[in-house]
PDB file of N, CA, C and O in Angstrom:
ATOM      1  N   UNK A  18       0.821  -1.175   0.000  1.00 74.00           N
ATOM      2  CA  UNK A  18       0.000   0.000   0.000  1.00 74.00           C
ATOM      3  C   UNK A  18       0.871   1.247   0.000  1.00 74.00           C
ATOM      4  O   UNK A  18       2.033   1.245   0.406  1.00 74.00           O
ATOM      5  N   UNK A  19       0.273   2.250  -0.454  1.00 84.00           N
ATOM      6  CA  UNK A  19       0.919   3.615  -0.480  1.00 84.00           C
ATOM      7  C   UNK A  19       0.580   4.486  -0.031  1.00 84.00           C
ATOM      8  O   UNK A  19      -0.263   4.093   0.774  1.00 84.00           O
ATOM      9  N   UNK A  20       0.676   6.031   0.060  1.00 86.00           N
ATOM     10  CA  UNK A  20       0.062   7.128   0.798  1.00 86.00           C
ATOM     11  C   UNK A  20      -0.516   7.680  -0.710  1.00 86.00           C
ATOM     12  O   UNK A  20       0.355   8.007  -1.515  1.00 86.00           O
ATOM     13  N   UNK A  21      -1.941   7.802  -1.133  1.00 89.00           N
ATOM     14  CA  UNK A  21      -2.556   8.252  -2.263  1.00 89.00           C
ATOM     15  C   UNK A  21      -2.519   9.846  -1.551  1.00 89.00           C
ATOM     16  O   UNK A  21      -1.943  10.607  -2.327  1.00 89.00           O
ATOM     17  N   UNK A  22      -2.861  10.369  -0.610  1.00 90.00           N
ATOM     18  CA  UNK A  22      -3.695  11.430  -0.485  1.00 90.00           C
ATOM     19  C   UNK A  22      -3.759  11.685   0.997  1.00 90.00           C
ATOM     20  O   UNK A  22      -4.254  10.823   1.722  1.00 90.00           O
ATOM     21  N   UNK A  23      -3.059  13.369   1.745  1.00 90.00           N
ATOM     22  CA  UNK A  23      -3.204  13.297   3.097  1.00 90.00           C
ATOM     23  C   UNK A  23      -4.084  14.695   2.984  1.00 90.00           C
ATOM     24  O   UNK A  23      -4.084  15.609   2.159  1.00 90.00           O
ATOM     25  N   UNK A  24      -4.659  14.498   3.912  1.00 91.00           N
ATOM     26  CA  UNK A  24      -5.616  15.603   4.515  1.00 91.00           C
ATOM     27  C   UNK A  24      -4.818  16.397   5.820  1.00 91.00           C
ATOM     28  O   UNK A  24      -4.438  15.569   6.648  1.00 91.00           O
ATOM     29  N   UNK A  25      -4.471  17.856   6.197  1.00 89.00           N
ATOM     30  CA  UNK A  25      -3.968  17.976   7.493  1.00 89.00           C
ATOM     31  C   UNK A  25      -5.044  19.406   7.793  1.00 89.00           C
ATOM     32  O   UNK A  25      -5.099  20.379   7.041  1.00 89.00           O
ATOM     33  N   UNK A  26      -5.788  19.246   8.981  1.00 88.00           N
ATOM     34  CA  UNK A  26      -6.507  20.467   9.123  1.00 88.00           C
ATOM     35  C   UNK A  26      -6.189  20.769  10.678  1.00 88.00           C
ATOM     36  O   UNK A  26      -6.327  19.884  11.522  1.00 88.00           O
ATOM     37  N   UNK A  27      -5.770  22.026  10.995  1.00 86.00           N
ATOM     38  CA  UNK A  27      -5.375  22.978  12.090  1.00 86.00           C
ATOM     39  C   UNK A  27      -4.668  22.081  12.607  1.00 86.00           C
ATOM     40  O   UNK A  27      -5.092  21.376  13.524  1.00 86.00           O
ATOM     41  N   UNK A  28      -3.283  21.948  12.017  1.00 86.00           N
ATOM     42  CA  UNK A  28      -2.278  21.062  12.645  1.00 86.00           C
ATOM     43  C   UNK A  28      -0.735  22.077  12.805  1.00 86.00           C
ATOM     44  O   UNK A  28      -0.256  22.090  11.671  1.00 86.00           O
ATOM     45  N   UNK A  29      -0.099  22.648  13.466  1.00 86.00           N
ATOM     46  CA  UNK A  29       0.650  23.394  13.525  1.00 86.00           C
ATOM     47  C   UNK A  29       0.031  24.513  12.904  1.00 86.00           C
ATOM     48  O   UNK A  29      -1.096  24.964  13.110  1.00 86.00           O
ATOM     49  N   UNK A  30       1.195  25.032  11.863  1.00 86.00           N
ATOM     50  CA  UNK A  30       0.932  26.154  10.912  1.00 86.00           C
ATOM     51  C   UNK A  30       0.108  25.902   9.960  1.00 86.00           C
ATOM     52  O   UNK A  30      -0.324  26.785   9.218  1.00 86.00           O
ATOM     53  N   UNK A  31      -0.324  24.199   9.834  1.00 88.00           N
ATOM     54  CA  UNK A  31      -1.420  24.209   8.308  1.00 88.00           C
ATOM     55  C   UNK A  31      -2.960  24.374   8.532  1.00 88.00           C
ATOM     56  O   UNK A  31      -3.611  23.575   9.205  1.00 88.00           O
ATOM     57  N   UNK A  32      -3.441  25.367   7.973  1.00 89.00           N
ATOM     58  CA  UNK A  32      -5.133  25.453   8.580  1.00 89.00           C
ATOM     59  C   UNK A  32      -5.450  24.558   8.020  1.00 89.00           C
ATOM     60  O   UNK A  32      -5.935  23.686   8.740  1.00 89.00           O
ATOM     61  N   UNK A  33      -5.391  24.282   6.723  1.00 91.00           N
ATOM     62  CA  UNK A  33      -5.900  23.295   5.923  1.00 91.00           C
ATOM     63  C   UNK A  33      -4.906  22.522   4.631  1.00 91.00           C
ATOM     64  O   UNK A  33      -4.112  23.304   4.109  1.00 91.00           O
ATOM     65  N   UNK A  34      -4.894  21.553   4.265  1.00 91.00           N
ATOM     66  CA  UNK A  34      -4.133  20.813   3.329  1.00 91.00           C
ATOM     67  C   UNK A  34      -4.620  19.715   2.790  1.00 91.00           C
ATOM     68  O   UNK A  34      -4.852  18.748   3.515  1.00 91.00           O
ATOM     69  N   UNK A  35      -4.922  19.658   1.079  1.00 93.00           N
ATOM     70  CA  UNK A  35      -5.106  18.168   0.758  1.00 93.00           C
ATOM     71  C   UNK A  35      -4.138  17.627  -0.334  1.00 93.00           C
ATOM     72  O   UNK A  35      -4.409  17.900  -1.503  1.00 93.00           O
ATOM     73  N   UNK A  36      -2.950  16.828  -0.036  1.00 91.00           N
ATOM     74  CA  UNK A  36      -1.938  16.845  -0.313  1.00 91.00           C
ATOM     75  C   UNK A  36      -2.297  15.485  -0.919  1.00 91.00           C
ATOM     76  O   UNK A  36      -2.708  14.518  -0.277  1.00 91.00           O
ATOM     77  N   UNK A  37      -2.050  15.548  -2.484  1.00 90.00           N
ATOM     78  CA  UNK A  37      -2.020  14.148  -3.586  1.00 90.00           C
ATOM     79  C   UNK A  37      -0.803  13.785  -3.890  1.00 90.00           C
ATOM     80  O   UNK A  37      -0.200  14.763  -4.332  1.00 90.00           O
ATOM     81  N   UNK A  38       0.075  12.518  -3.856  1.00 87.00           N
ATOM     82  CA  UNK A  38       1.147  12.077  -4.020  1.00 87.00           C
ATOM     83  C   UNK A  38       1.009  11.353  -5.008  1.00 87.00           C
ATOM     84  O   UNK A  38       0.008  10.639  -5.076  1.00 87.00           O
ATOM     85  N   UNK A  39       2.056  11.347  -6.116  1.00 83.00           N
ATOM     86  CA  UNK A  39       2.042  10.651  -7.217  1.00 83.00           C
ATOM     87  C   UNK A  39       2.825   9.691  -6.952  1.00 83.00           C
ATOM     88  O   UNK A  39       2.769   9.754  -5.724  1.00 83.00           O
ATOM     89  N   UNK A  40       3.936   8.333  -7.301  1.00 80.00           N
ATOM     90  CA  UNK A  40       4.113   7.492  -7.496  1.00 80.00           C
ATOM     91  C   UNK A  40       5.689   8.367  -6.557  1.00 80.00           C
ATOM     92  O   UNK A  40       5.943   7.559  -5.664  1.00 80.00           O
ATOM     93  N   UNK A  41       6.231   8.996  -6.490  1.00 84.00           N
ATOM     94  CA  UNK A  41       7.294   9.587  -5.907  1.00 84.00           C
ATOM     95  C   UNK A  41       6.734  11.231  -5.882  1.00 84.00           C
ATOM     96  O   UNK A  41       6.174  11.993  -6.670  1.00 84.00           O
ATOM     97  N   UNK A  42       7.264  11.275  -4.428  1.00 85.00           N
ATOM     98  CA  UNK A  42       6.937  12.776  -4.677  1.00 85.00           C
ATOM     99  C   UNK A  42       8.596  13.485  -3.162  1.00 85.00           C
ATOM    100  O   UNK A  42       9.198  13.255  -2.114  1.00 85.00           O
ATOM    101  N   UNK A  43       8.450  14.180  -4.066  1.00 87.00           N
ATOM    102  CA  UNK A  43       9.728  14.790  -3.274  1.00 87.00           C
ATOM    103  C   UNK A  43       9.270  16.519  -3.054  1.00 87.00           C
ATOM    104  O   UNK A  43       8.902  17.394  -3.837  1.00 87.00           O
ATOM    105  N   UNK A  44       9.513  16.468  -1.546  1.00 89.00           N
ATOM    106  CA  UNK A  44       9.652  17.841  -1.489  1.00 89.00           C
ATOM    107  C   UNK A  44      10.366  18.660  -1.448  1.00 89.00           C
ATOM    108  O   UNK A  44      11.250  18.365  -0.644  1.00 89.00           O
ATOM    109  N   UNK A  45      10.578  19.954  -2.044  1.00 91.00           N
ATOM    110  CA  UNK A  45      11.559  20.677  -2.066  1.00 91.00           C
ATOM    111  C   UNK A  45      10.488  22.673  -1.392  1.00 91.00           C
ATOM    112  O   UNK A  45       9.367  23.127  -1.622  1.00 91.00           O
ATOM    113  N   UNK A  46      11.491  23.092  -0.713  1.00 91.00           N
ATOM    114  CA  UNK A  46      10.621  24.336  -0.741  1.00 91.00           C
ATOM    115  C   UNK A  46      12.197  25.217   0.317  1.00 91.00           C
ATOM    116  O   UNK A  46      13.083  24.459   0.713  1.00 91.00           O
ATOM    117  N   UNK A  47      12.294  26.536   0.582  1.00 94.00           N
ATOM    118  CA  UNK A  47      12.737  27.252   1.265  1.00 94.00           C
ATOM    119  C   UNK A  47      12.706  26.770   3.037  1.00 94.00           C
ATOM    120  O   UNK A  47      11.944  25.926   3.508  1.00 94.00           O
ATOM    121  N   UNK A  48      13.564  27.423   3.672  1.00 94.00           N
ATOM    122  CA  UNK A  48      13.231  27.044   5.246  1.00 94.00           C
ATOM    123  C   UNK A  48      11.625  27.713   5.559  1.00 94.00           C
ATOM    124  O   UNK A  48      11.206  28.664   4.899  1.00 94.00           O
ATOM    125  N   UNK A  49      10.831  27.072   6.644  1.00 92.00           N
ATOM    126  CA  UNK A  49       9.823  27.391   7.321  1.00 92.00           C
ATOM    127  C   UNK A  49       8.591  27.284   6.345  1.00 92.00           C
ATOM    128  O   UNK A  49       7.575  27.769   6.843  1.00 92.00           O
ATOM    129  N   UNK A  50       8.463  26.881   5.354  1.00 91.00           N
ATOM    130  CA  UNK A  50       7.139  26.352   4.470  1.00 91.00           C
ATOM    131  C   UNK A  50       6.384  25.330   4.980  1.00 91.00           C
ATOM    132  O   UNK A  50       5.248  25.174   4.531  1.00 91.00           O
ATOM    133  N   UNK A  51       6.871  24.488   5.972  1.00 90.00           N
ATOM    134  CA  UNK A  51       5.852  23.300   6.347  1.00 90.00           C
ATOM    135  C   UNK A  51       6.328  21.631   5.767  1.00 90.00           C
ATOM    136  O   UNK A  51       5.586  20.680   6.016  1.00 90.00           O
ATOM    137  N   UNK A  52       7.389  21.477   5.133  1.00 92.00           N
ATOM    138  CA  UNK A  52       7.834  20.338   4.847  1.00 92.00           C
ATOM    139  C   UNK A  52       7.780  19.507   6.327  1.00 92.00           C
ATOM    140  O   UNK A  52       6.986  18.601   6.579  1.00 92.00           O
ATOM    141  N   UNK A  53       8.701  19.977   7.138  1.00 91.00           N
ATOM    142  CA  UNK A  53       8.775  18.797   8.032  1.00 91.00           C
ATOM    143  C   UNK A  53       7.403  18.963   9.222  1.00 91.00           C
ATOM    144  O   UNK A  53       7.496  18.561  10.382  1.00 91.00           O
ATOM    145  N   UNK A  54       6.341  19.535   8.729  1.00 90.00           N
ATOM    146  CA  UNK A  54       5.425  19.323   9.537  1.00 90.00           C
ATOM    147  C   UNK A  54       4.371  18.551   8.526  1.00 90.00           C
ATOM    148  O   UNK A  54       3.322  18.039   8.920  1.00 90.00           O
ATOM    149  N   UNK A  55       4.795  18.554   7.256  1.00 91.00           N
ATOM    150  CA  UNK A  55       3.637  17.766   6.654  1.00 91.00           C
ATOM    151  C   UNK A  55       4.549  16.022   6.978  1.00 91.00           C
ATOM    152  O   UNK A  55       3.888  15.017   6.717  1.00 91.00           O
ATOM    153  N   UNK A  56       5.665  15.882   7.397  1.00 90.00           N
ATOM    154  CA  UNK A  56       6.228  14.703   7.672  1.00 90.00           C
ATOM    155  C   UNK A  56       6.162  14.601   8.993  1.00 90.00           C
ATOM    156  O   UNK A  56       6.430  13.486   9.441  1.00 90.00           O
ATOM    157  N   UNK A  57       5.856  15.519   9.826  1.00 88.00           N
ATOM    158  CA  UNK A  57       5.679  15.074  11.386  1.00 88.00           C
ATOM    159  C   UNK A  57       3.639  14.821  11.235  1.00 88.00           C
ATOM    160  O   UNK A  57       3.011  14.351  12.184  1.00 88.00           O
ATOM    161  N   UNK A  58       2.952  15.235   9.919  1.00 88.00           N
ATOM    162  CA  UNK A  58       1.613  14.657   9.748  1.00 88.00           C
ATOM    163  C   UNK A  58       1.585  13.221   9.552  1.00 88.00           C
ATOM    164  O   UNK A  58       0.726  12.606  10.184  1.00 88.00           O
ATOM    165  N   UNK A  59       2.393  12.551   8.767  1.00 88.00           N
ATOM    166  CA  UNK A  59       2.424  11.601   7.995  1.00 88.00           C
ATOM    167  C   UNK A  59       3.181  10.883   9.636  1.00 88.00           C
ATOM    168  O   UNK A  59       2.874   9.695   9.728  1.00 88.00           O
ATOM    169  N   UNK A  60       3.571  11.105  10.178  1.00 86.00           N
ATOM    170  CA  UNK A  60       4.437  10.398  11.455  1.00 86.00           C
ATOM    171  C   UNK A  60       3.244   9.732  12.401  1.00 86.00           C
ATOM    172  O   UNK A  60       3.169   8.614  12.911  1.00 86.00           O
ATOM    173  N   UNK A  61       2.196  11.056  12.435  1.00 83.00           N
ATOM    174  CA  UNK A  61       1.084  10.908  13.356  1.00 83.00           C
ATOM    175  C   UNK A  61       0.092   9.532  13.282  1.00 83.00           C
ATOM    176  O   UNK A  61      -0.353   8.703  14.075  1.00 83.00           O
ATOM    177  N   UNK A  62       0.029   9.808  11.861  1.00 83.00           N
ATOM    178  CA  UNK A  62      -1.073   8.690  11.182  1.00 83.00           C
ATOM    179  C   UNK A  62      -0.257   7.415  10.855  1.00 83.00           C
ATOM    180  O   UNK A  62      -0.936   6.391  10.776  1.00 83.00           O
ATOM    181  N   UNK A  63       0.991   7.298  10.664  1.00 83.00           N
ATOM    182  CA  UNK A  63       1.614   6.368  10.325  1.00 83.00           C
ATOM    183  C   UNK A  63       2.540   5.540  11.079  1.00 83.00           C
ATOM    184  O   UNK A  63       2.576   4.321  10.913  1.00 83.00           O
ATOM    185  N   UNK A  64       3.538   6.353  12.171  1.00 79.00           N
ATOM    186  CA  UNK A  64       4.396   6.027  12.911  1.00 79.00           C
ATOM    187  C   UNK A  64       4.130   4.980  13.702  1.00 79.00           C
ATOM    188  O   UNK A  64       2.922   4.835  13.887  1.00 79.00           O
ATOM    189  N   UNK A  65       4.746   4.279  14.182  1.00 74.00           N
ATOM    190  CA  UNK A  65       4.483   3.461  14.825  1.00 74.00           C
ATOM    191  C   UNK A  65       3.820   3.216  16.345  1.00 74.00           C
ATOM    192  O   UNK A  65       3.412   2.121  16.733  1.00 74.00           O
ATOM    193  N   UNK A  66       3.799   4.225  16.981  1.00 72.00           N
ATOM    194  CA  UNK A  66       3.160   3.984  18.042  1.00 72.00           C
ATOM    195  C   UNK A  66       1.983   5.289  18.396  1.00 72.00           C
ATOM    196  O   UNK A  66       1.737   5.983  19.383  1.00 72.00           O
ATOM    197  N   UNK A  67       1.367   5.152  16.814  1.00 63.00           N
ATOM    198  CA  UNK A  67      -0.120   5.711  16.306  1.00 63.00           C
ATOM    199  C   UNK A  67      -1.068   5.474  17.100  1.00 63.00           C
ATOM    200  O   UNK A  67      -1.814   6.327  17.582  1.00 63.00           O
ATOM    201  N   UNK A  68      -1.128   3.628  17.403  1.00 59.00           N
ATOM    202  CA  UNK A  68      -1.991   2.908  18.096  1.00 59.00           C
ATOM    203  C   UNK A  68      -2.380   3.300  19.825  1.00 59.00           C
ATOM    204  O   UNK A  68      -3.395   3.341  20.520  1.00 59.00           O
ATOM    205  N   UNK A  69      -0.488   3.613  20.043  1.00 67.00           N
ATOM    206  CA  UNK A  69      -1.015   4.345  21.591  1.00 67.00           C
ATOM    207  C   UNK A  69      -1.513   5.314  22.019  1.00 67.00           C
ATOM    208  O   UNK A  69      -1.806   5.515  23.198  1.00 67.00           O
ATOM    209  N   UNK A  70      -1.759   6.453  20.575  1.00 62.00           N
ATOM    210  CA  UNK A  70      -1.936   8.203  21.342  1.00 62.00           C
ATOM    211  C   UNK A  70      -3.876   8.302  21.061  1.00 62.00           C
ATOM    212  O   UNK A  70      -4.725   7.646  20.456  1.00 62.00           O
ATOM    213  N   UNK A  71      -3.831   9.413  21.835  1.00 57.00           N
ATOM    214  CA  UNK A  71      -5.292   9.788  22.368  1.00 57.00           C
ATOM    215  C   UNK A  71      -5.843  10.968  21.139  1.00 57.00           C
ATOM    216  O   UNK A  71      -5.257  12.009  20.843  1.00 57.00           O
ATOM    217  N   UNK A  72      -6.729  10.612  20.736  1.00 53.00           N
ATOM    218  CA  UNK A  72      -6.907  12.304  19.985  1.00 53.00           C
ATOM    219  C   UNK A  72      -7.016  13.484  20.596  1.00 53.00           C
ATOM    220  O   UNK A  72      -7.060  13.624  21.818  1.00 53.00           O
ATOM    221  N   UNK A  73      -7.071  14.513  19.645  1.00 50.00           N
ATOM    222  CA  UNK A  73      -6.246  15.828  20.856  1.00 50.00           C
ATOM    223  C   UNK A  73      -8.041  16.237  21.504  1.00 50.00           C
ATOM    224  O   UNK A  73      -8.344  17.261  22.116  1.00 50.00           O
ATOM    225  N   UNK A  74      -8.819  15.289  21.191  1.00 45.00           N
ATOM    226  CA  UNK A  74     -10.032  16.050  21.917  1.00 45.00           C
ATOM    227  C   UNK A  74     -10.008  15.200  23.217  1.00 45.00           C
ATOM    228  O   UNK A  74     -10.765  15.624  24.090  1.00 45.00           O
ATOM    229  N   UNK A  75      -9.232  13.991  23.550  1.00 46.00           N
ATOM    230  CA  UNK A  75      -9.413  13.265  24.782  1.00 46.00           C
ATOM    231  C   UNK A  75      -8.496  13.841  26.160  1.00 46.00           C
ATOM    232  O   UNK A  75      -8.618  13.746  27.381  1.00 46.00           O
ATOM    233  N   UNK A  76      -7.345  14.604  25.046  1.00 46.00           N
ATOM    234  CA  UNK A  76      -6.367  15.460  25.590  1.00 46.00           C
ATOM    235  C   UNK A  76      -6.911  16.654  26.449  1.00 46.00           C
ATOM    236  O   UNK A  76      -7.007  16.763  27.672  1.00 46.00           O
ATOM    237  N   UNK A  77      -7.290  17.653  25.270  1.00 46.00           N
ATOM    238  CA  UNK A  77      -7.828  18.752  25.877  1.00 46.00           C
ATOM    239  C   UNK A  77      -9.300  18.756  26.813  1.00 46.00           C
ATOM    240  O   UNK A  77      -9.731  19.389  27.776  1.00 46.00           O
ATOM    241  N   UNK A  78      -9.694  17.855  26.080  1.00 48.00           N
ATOM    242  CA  UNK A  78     -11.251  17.731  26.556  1.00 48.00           C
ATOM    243  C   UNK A  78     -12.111  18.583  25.812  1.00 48.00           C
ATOM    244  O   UNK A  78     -13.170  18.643  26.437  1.00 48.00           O
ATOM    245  N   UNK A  79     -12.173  19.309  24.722  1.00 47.00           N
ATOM    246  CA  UNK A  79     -12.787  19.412  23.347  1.00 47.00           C
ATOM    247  C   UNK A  79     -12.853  18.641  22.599  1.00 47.00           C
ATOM    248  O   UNK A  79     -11.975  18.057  21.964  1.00 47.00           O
ATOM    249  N   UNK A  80     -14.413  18.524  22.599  1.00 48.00           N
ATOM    250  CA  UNK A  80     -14.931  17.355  22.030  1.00 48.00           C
ATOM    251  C   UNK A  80     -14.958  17.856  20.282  1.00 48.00           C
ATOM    252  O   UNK A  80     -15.218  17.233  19.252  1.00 48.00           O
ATOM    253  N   UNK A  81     -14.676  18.847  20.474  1.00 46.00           N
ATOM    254  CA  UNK A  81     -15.056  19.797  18.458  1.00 46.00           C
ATOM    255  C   UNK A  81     -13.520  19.697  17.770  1.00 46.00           C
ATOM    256  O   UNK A  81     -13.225  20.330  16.757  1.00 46.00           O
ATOM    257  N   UNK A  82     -12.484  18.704  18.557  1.00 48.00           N
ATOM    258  CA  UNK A  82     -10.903  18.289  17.951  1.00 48.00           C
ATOM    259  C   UNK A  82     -11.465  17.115  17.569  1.00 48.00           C
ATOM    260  O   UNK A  82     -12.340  16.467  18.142  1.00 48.00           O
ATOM    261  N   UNK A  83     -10.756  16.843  16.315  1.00 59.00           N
ATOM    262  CA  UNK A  83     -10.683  15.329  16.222  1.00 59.00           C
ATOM    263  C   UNK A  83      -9.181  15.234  15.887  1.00 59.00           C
ATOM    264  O   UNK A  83      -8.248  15.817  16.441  1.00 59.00           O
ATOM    265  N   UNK A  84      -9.157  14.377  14.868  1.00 62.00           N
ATOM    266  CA  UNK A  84      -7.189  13.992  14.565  1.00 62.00           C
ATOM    267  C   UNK A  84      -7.235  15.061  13.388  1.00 62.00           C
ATOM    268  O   UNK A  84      -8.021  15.183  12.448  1.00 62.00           O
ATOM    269  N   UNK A  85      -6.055  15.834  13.791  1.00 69.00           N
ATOM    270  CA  UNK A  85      -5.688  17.053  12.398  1.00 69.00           C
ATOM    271  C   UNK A  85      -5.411  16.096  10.694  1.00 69.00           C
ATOM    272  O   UNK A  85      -5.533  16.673   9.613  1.00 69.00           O
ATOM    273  N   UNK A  86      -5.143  15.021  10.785  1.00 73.00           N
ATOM    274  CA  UNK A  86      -4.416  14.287   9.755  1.00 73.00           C
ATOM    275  C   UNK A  86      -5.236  12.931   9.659  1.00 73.00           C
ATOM    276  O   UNK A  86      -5.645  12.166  10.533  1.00 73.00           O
ATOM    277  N   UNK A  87      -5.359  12.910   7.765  1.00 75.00           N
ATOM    278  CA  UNK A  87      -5.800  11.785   7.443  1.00 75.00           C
ATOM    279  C   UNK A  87      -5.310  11.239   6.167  1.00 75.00           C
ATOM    280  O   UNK A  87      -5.277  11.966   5.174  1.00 75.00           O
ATOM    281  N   UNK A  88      -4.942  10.057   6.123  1.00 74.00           N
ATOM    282  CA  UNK A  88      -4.244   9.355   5.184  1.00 74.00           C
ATOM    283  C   UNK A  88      -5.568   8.512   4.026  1.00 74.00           C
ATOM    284  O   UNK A  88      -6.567   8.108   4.623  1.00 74.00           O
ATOM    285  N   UNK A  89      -5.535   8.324   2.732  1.00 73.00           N
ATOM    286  CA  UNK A  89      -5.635   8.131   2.121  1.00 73.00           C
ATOM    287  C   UNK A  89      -4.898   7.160   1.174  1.00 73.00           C
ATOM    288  O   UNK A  89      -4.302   7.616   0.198  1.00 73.00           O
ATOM    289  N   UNK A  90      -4.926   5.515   1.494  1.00 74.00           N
ATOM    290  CA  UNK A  90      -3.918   4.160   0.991  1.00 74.00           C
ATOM    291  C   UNK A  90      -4.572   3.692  -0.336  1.00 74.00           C
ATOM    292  O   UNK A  90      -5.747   3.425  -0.586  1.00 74.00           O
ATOM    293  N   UNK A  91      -3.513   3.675  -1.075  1.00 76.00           N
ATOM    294  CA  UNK A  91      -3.476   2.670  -2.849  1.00 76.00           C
ATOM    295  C   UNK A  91      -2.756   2.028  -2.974  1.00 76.00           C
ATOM    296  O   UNK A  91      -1.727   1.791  -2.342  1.00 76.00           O
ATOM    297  N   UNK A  92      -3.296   1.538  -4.041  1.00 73.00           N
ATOM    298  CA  UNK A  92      -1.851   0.328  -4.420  1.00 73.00           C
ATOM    299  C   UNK A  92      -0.874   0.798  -4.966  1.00 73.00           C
ATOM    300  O   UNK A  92      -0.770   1.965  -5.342  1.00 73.00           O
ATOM    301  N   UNK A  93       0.216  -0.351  -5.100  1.00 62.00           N
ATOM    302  CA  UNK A  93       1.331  -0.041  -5.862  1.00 62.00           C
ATOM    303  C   UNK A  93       1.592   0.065  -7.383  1.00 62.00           C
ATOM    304  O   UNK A  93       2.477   0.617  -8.036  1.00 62.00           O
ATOM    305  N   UNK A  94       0.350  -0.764  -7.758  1.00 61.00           N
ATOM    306  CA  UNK A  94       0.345  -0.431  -9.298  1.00 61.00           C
ATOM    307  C   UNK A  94       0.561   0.504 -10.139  1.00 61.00           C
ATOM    308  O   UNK A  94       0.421   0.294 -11.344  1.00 61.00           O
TER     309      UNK A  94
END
């Protein structure tokens, strides 16, 4: 499986993002654009110990948070 498509809404600096990945996608941009926070997105939903964390509404206790980040899986074809 692959990452087709991430969603990131009010996650750091991104209000909103719907980010489509083609077969390789490389980022390139200046310092402070959001690269390594769209990879600390992809960490959230993907990383490995995904399974243990709380969403930030169990955290804060706002129930109107859900998870800033959502992944979107395809094949490899």
């Amino acid at each position: 499986m692959k990452v087709v498509k991430l969603t990131i809404q009010n996650f750091r600096g991104i209000r909103l993002a719907n980010l489509l990945f083609d077969c390789h996608t490389l980022m390139v941009g200046t310092n402070n654009v959001g690269k390594s926070t769209i990879c600390e997105a992809l960490d959230l939903v993907l990383g490995p110990d995904r399974l243990n964390r709380f969403p930030p509404a169990q955290r804060t206790g706002d129930r109107r948070l859900g998870w800033p980040c959502c992944c979107l899986f395809g094949s490899w074809r």
